[in-house]
Amino acid sequence: MAAVWKKEVQSYFLSPIAYIFMAVFMLVTGLFFVLTNVLGQSAEFNNTLSNIAFMFILVVPVLTMRLLSEERRTKTDQLLLTSPISLTSVVVGKYLAALTVFAATLVLSLVYPLVLAIFGNPAFGEIFSGYIGFALLGCTLIALGLFMSALCENQVTAAVSTFGVILLLWMGSSIINSISVTWLADILSWLSIYDRFYGFVQGIIGLAPTFYYISASALFVFLTIRTVEKRRWSEG
Amino acid sequence: MIKVENLTKRYGSKLAVNDVTFQINEGEVVGFLGRNGAGKTTTMNILTGYISSTSGSASVNGFDILKEPLEVKKRIGYLPEQPPVYMDMTVNEYLTFVSNIKNVPAKQRKAQIEAACERVGITEMRKRLIKNLSKGYKQRVGFAQALIGNPEVLILDEPTVGLDPRQIIEIRQLIKDLGKQHTVILSSHILHEVADVCERVIIIDQGKIVAQDTLANLASSVNEIARLSLRVQGGDASVRKALHDLHGIKYVEALGVKEPDTQDYLVECEAHADVRADIFRVLASMNRPLLLMRPMDVTLEDIFLQLTSEEAH
């Protein structure tokens, strides 16, 4: 697993992908930071965090699109699948590599709360909670992108589908509000990944949403493994 | 060492591999011969655990590919048709990655990579990016990859496709050398390549094995009629008649003049009749010097065409 992780992290940083991801992330965060915190003269960094949560629609596909699709296209999956390592360690290694780039970006973005700390008195507990929620949301969406990448052979298709699904999830909460059928709204709110993030923004690290995010990530990673495994058996 | 029993792989309504059974002993170099789309690659992909079979079993050293895949994969080095290399890595980085995923102990890693590079002749290329290498060198990097971890079995899928003639010769020599230490399965649609490198041939057509034997046995099974090519000085119609009258000769055909003042003949003999001495004597008695006598060997092409066309009926 460590070998796959290392290779993926290297390839992220050898290609422009990691830099594009980080640059877009920092740019959008900086923009909203200036608008919300600097110009708004507010020390509430969580407002920025909740504003930039839409950005996952754009940056997650960049991070995950080629994870598995590229291996299939260049047939290097033949090396991975015929080597004495389990499929689980290949997929988890790749997932962790994407998370590593995400985590590095989060660390970089700490510069904004730091600025707030220098010029004001932000509530660090709340910011901490906001970051936990933001990280959990990101991990779940990256797992989703990984799954999409396993489904598609072409990285463009993978990116566009990931984009579409995350966009739907993001719009989910407003769609739910306009649905009057209660049972349908209940089911949809169960699937609404974004809704669970806003509790964290308010400074509440809830057990249920934390568990929800972790199990959703695990589910997508599991589905990814099953998808690749199933293809080996395919008779189509 | 390798045992394949009733292996079948179905794609929709088509049987890519149809009830294939064979066995390969330790140290053998076996050629897997068939036209494009005959099922060679599918069989190899199943053996290496890349895809699964619909039914049947495959095992290496007693380990079943479905039940103990990791044990099997440890023992196999696989070079797929398209070398599975990462273009944005250097040769060194790539081989280090391969030795990591093949669980080569850290202490042996460097020595193994060096040995593999030495073996396939890419030592000078080790610091270069793989995407900047020529097709032939990429193929060699793929070869080095298969050698890492010292697997007992090497499975090579069309290892010389797309190389220039000189590289083909080098790669064949390499396979011959490797055959001294490894069990090798080599697939190819190039007949003389298999004849050159392999001791035993498995011929597959439309997913089925149509023949498996040593080359010599295969040749003799087809070789019921021996053919000789002759060149006779001053040959004319009388020579043809004299040859035709010899006991054991079925048919004589004049092939025309290939050298001034001579005549070439093609002689078909009856099975197992050795008429060479008789030909010499009869020509000598007619004072027609025999300049050349050459047995026309049955080529692998003949075997292949005969077997695969039989199958088509």
Coordinates of C-alpha atoms in Angstrom, one line a residue, chain B residues 20-252:
Chain B
V20 CA -8.2 -25.4 -22.7
T21 CA -6.1 -27.9 -20.9
F22 CA -2.3 -28.1 -20.8
Q23 CA 0.6 -28.6 -18.5
I24 CA 4.0 -27.0 -18.5
N25 CA 6.9 -28.5 -16.7
E26 CA 9.6 -26.7 -14.8
G27 CA 12.3 -25.2 -17.0
E28 CA 10.4 -25.6 -20.3
V29 CA 10.2 -22.9 -22.9
V30 CA 6.8 -23.2 -24.4
G31 CA 5.4 -21.3 -27.4
F32 CA 1.8 -20.3 -27.5
L33 CA 1.0 -20.0 -31.1
G34 CA -2.1 -18.7 -32.8
R35 CA -3.6 -16.1 -35.1
N36 CA -4.6 -12.7 -33.7
G37 CA -7.7 -13.1 -31.6
A38 CA -7.2 -16.9 -31.1
G39 CA -7.3 -16.6 -27.3
K40 CA -3.6 -16.4 -26.5
T41 CA -3.8 -13.1 -24.5
T42 CA -6.9 -14.1 -22.7
T43 CA -5.3 -17.4 -21.6
M44 CA -2.3 -15.5 -20.4
N45 CA -4.4 -12.9 -18.6
I46 CA -6.2 -15.6 -16.7
L47 CA -2.9 -17.4 -15.8
T48 CA -1.5 -14.2 -14.4
G49 CA -4.7 -13.4 -12.5
Y50 CA -5.5 -10.2 -14.4
I51 CA -8.9 -11.5 -15.4
S52 CA -10.9 -14.5 -14.1
S53 CA -12.0 -17.5 -16.0
T54 CA -15.6 -18.5 -16.5
S55 CA -14.9 -22.0 -15.6
G56 CA -11.9 -24.4 -15.2
S57 CA -8.8 -24.0 -13.1
A58 CA -5.3 -22.8 -13.4
S59 CA -2.5 -23.4 -10.9
V60 CA 1.2 -22.6 -10.6
N61 CA 3.3 -24.9 -8.3
G62 CA 0.1 -26.3 -6.8
F63 CA -1.4 -22.8 -5.9
D64 CA -4.7 -22.2 -7.5
I65 CA -5.0 -18.8 -9.1
L66 CA -8.4 -18.1 -7.6
K67 CA -7.8 -19.5 -4.2
E68 CA -4.3 -18.3 -3.5
P69 CA -3.8 -15.5 -6.1
L70 CA -0.9 -13.8 -4.2
E71 CA 1.1 -17.0 -4.0
V72 CA 0.7 -17.5 -7.8
K73 CA 1.5 -13.8 -8.6
K74 CA 4.7 -14.0 -6.6
R75 CA 5.9 -16.8 -8.9
I76 CA 5.0 -15.1 -12.2
G77 CA 6.7 -12.3 -14.1
Y78 CA 4.3 -11.0 -16.7
L79 CA 5.1 -8.9 -19.7
P80 CA 1.8 -7.9 -21.4
E81 CA 1.7 -7.1 -25.0
Q82 CA 1.9 -3.4 -24.2
P83 CA 4.6 -2.9 -21.6
P84 CA 2.9 -1.6 -18.4
V85 CA 5.2 1.3 -17.8
Y86 CA 4.5 4.7 -16.3
M87 CA 5.6 7.3 -18.9
D88 CA 6.3 10.1 -16.3
M89 CA 8.8 8.0 -14.3
T90 CA 12.5 7.4 -14.9
V91 CA 13.5 3.8 -15.5
N92 CA 15.0 3.7 -12.0
E93 CA 11.9 5.1 -10.3
Y94 CA 9.7 2.7 -12.2
L95 CA 11.8 -0.4 -11.3
T96 CA 12.0 0.7 -7.7
F97 CA 8.2 1.0 -7.6
V98 CA 7.9 -2.5 -9.2
S99 CA 10.3 -4.0 -6.7
N100 CA 8.2 -2.4 -3.9
I101 CA 4.9 -3.8 -5.1
K102 CA 6.6 -7.2 -5.7
N103 CA 7.8 -7.2 -2.0
V104 CA 11.5 -7.5 -2.9
P105 CA 13.4 -7.2 0.5
A106 CA 14.9 -3.7 0.8
K107 CA 18.4 -5.1 0.9
Q108 CA 18.1 -6.9 -2.4
R109 CA 16.3 -4.2 -4.2
K110 CA 19.2 -2.4 -5.6
A111 CA 21.1 -5.5 -6.7
Q112 CA 18.0 -6.9 -8.3
I113 CA 17.3 -3.7 -10.3
E114 CA 20.9 -3.6 -11.4
A115 CA 20.9 -7.2 -12.4
A116 CA 17.6 -6.8 -14.4
C117 CA 18.9 -3.7 -16.2
E118 CA 22.1 -5.4 -17.0
R119 CA 20.2 -8.4 -18.3
V120 CA 18.1 -6.5 -20.8
G121 CA 20.7 -3.9 -21.6
I122 CA 19.2 -0.7 -20.3
T123 CA 21.9 0.2 -17.7
E124 CA 22.7 3.4 -19.5
M125 CA 19.0 4.4 -19.7
R126 CA 18.3 4.2 -16.0
K127 CA 18.1 7.9 -15.4
R128 CA 16.0 8.7 -18.4
L129 CA 12.2 9.3 -18.5
I130 CA 10.4 6.3 -19.9
K131 CA 8.3 8.5 -22.2
N132 CA 11.5 9.6 -24.0
L133 CA 12.7 6.0 -24.7
S134 CA 12.2 4.3 -28.0
K135 CA 9.6 1.5 -28.4
G136 CA 12.4 -1.1 -28.2
Y137 CA 13.7 0.3 -25.0
K138 CA 10.3 0.6 -23.5
Q139 CA 9.8 -3.1 -24.2
R140 CA 13.1 -3.8 -22.5
V141 CA 12.0 -1.9 -19.4
G142 CA 8.9 -4.0 -19.5
F143 CA 11.1 -7.1 -19.6
A144 CA 13.2 -5.8 -16.6
Q145 CA 9.9 -5.3 -14.8
A146 CA 9.0 -9.0 -15.3
L147 CA 12.4 -10.1 -14.1
I148 CA 12.2 -8.2 -10.8
G149 CA 11.4 -10.5 -7.8
N150 CA 13.1 -13.4 -9.6
P151 CA 9.9 -15.2 -10.5
E152 CA 10.1 -18.9 -11.5
V153 CA 7.8 -18.4 -14.4
L154 CA 7.9 -15.7 -17.1
I155 CA 4.9 -15.1 -19.2
L156 CA 5.6 -13.0 -22.3
D157 CA 2.8 -11.8 -24.5
E158 CA 4.1 -11.1 -28.1
P159 CA 7.3 -9.7 -26.8
T160 CA 8.7 -8.8 -30.2
V161 CA 5.7 -7.0 -31.8
G162 CA 6.6 -3.6 -33.1
L163 CA 10.4 -3.9 -32.8
D164 CA 12.8 -3.5 -35.6
P165 CA 14.6 -6.6 -37.0
R166 CA 17.7 -6.1 -35.0
Q167 CA 15.9 -5.6 -31.7
I168 CA 13.8 -8.7 -32.5
I169 CA 17.0 -10.8 -32.8
E170 CA 18.3 -9.3 -29.5
I171 CA 15.0 -10.0 -27.6
R172 CA 14.9 -13.6 -28.9
Q173 CA 18.4 -14.2 -27.7
L174 CA 17.4 -12.7 -24.4
I175 CA 14.4 -15.1 -24.2
K176 CA 16.7 -18.0 -25.0
D177 CA 19.0 -17.0 -22.2
L178 CA 16.2 -16.5 -19.8
G179 CA 14.9 -20.0 -20.7
K180 CA 17.9 -21.5 -19.0
Q181 CA 16.8 -20.2 -15.6
H182 CA 13.1 -19.7 -15.9
T183 CA 10.0 -21.5 -17.1
V184 CA 8.9 -19.4 -20.0
I185 CA 5.6 -19.1 -21.8
L186 CA 5.8 -17.1 -24.9
S187 CA 2.9 -16.1 -27.1
S188 CA 3.4 -15.2 -30.7
H189 CA 1.7 -15.2 -34.1
I190 CA 5.1 -15.3 -35.7
L191 CA 5.9 -18.9 -36.5
H192 CA 9.6 -18.9 -37.0
E193 CA 10.0 -17.0 -33.8
V194 CA 8.4 -19.8 -31.9
A195 CA 10.5 -22.3 -33.9
D196 CA 13.6 -20.4 -33.0
V197 CA 13.0 -20.0 -29.3
C198 CA 10.7 -22.7 -28.0
E199 CA 11.1 -26.4 -27.3
R200 CA 7.4 -27.1 -27.2
V201 CA 4.5 -25.5 -29.0
I202 CA 0.9 -25.2 -28.1
I203 CA -1.2 -24.1 -31.1
I204 CA -4.5 -22.4 -30.3
D205 CA -7.2 -21.5 -32.7
Q206 CA -10.6 -20.0 -32.0
G207 CA -10.1 -20.5 -28.3
K208 CA -9.3 -24.2 -28.6
I209 CA -6.0 -26.0 -28.5
V210 CA -5.5 -27.7 -31.8
A211 CA -2.1 -29.2 -31.1
Q212 CA 0.6 -29.4 -28.4
D213 CA 3.8 -31.2 -28.9
T214 CA 7.5 -30.7 -29.5
L215 CA 8.3 -29.1 -32.8
A216 CA 10.0 -32.3 -34.1
N217 CA 6.9 -34.4 -33.3
L218 CA 4.6 -31.8 -34.8
A219 CA 6.7 -31.7 -38.0
S220 CA 6.7 -35.5 -38.3
S221 CA 2.9 -35.7 -37.8
V222 CA 2.4 -33.5 -40.8
N223 CA 5.4 -34.7 -42.7
E224 CA 3.9 -37.8 -44.3
I225 CA 5.3 -36.9 -47.7
A226 CA 9.0 -36.1 -47.8
R227 CA 10.0 -33.7 -50.4
L228 CA 13.4 -33.2 -52.0
S229 CA 14.7 -30.5 -54.2
L230 CA 17.3 -31.5 -56.8
R231 CA 19.5 -29.6 -59.2
V232 CA 20.9 -31.7 -62.1
Q233 CA 23.4 -30.7 -64.7
G234 CA 22.1 -31.0 -68.3
G235 CA 18.7 -32.2 -67.1
D236 CA 16.0 -33.0 -69.7
A237 CA 12.9 -35.1 -70.1
S238 CA 14.8 -38.3 -69.8
V239 CA 16.0 -37.4 -66.3
R240 CA 12.4 -36.7 -65.2
K241 CA 11.3 -40.0 -66.5
A242 CA 14.2 -41.9 -64.9
L243 CA 13.4 -40.3 -61.6
H244 CA 9.7 -41.0 -61.9
D245 CA 10.4 -44.7 -62.5
L246 CA 12.4 -45.0 -59.3
H247 CA 10.7 -47.1 -56.6
G248 CA 9.3 -44.9 -53.8
I249 CA 8.9 -41.7 -55.8
K250 CA 5.4 -40.5 -56.2
Y251 CA 5.8 -37.4 -58.3
V252 CA 8.4 -35.4 -60.0

